[in-house]
């Protein structure tokens, strides 16, 4: 122990340790960024050349080797709409209930939470089997966009609810007490104060949900099917972007080019939606919080 | 317990508390407290930490209902009506009995919305009417000139003292009969604290005020009546209650005497 020690017992060469630590942290961040850029770069390099207006606006030909992805885009859109239209309201209400209405530490809330935690870890293929049994067969929806969307709603609900609930709990109790002492009803407190205050978290939960819906293949194979024709209603079977990519790269020899182009569209769509959600949430949040 | 024989205290109390006991599970925060809050006066509640002062206040607007495991027994009458009656409308009660907390707690919205949202909720439908009330109450708390040009900006940008005055304005907007203050100055710097205290002085003739304070000189300056709480046998008790002068000059209870002397507590 010949080292020079400072008063606080920190080695005198702590600046070297500090620098090492900084370096490691930076390396980690750089690594993550590099992997991300690599993947995106790879997709763009292989897929960008396939992107054109014609590709986005025409139907696939020869099992997708040629032609475009319009019906696939439309099907994806409907699946996403159905999933979010169900998951967002149900998720928000459940989260509000868990965070604000359920008796703290109450039996029912505990059971609900335990179920959600288990469900969040269930592989998507199991949700696919469940959706197939319940929505396609039992409820008679068959292979349809509706069945697919509902299945995905079930799949994202647990994640969405726990994310939202955490956000609601993070809203200081001071606001709840203040609102109650001002004679505001519980419902009004939630809609006028707590929901807006938790909005940034809602946006993040929504983005997570959209990401999972757009990425899903396994659960959709069993529920919305993989017909690549233009759907005429929610009761038609339809193929999502992710299934299209899967099919082109695994089952269709010579489909790789269009698989990559579709991947570019998928990544672009995700970026676009995330951007829109963040912008919207930021906009509304600013209005709620008042100008700075 | 010693009661003052003052006529004002006994004839027409706004709030009449009898045999109040408050428990949080096994913890007895208050035991058998009886106290009549005189109309139009300032009643200060003093006593050491943990003797149930805040619990007492939260019983008066039934904020205790929000705390799981909190059990309230005894009777509290507001203008003669029992507030724990089955038919009591909690929302109406809380509009009549306003509360200001120790830590300023404006909503994370604009200054205007802080007052506007509860006001609209209380049934003032016309926007112009609400705007008038907002201006009036902000004038009342001396905040109007400071914020009139930035009503749409975030309330959380205000200083602590301004935030507390906004919270008072927000409570005043509902035209309460009684205002409960739970150590309203203790989270503020001395200057803001002085401003808020002056404001309470200004309100004293319009409103019945019950204020919890740790600051004995503040209690001397503000209070008409003083209630002294103390921990006895593991529960908060009211040990002396009477006109402020009497409590400070000739306390009967020796604990009160040492407390107001600053020798205990
Ligand atoms: N929500 C609660 N759950 C359990 N116990 C509580 C709760 N609130 C208060 N208590 C207990 O009740 C007793 C009285 O608390 P209270 O806050 O009313 O005291 P106080 O006189 O306001 O104290 P202070 O001067 O520190 O604010 C304390 O022993 C406290 O620990
Ligand atoms: Mg207190």
PDB file of N, CA and C and ligand atoms in Angstrom, chain B residues 49-50 52-55 102 182-183 212 214, ligand 2:
ATOM      1  N   UNK B  49     -43.970  17.999  16.573  1.00  0.00           N
ATOM      2  CA  UNK B  49     -44.132  17.126  15.422  1.00  0.00           C
ATOM      3  C   UNK B  49     -44.804  15.809  15.812  1.00  0.00           C
ATOM      4  N   UNK B  50     -45.694  15.346  14.958  1.00  0.00           N
ATOM      5  CA  UNK B  50     -46.279  14.028  15.159  1.00  0.00           C
ATOM      6  C   UNK B  50     -47.411  13.976  16.168  1.00  0.00           C
ATOM      7  N   UNK B  52     -50.403  15.009  15.594  1.00  0.00           N
ATOM      8  CA  UNK B  52     -51.694  14.850  14.929  1.00  0.00           C
ATOM      9  C   UNK B  52     -52.316  16.120  14.365  1.00  0.00           C
ATOM     10  N   UNK B  53     -51.525  17.179  14.227  1.00  0.00           N
ATOM     11  CA  UNK B  53     -52.083  18.443  13.727  1.00  0.00           C
ATOM     12  C   UNK B  53     -52.581  18.309  12.292  1.00  0.00           C
ATOM     13  N   UNK B  54     -51.727  17.720  11.438  1.00  0.00           N
ATOM     14  CA  UNK B  54     -52.138  17.558  10.037  1.00  0.00           C
ATOM     15  C   UNK B  54     -53.324  16.609   9.935  1.00  0.00           C
ATOM     16  N   UNK B  55     -53.287  15.560  10.739  1.00  0.00           N
ATOM     17  CA  UNK B  55     -54.404  14.610  10.724  1.00  0.00           C
ATOM     18  C   UNK B  55     -55.690  15.324  11.089  1.00  0.00           C
ATOM     19  N   UNK B 102     -48.511  22.143   3.036  1.00  0.00           N
ATOM     20  CA  UNK B 102     -47.204  22.634   3.479  1.00  0.00           C
ATOM     21  C   UNK B 102     -46.307  22.936   2.280  1.00  0.00           C
ATOM     22  N   UNK B 182     -51.997  24.117   6.354  1.00  0.00           N
ATOM     23  CA  UNK B 182     -51.109  23.206   7.066  1.00  0.00           C
ATOM     24  C   UNK B 182     -49.660  23.677   6.905  1.00  0.00           C
ATOM     25  N   UNK B 183     -49.181  24.400   7.876  1.00  0.00           N
ATOM     26  CA  UNK B 183     -47.833  24.970   7.824  1.00  0.00           C
ATOM     27  C   UNK B 183     -47.521  25.593   6.471  1.00  0.00           C
ATOM     28  N   UNK B 212     -52.197  25.449  10.967  1.00  0.00           N
ATOM     29  CA  UNK B 212     -51.220  24.712  11.746  1.00  0.00           C
ATOM     30  C   UNK B 212     -49.892  25.417  11.572  1.00  0.00           C
ATOM     31  N   UNK B 214     -45.680  25.771  13.185  1.00  0.00           N
ATOM     32  CA  UNK B 214     -44.624  25.455  14.142  1.00  0.00           C
ATOM     33  C   UNK B 214     -43.987  26.728  14.678  1.00  0.00           C
TER      34      UNK B 214
HETATM   35 MG1  LIG C   2     -48.141  18.034   9.747  1.00  0.00          MG
END
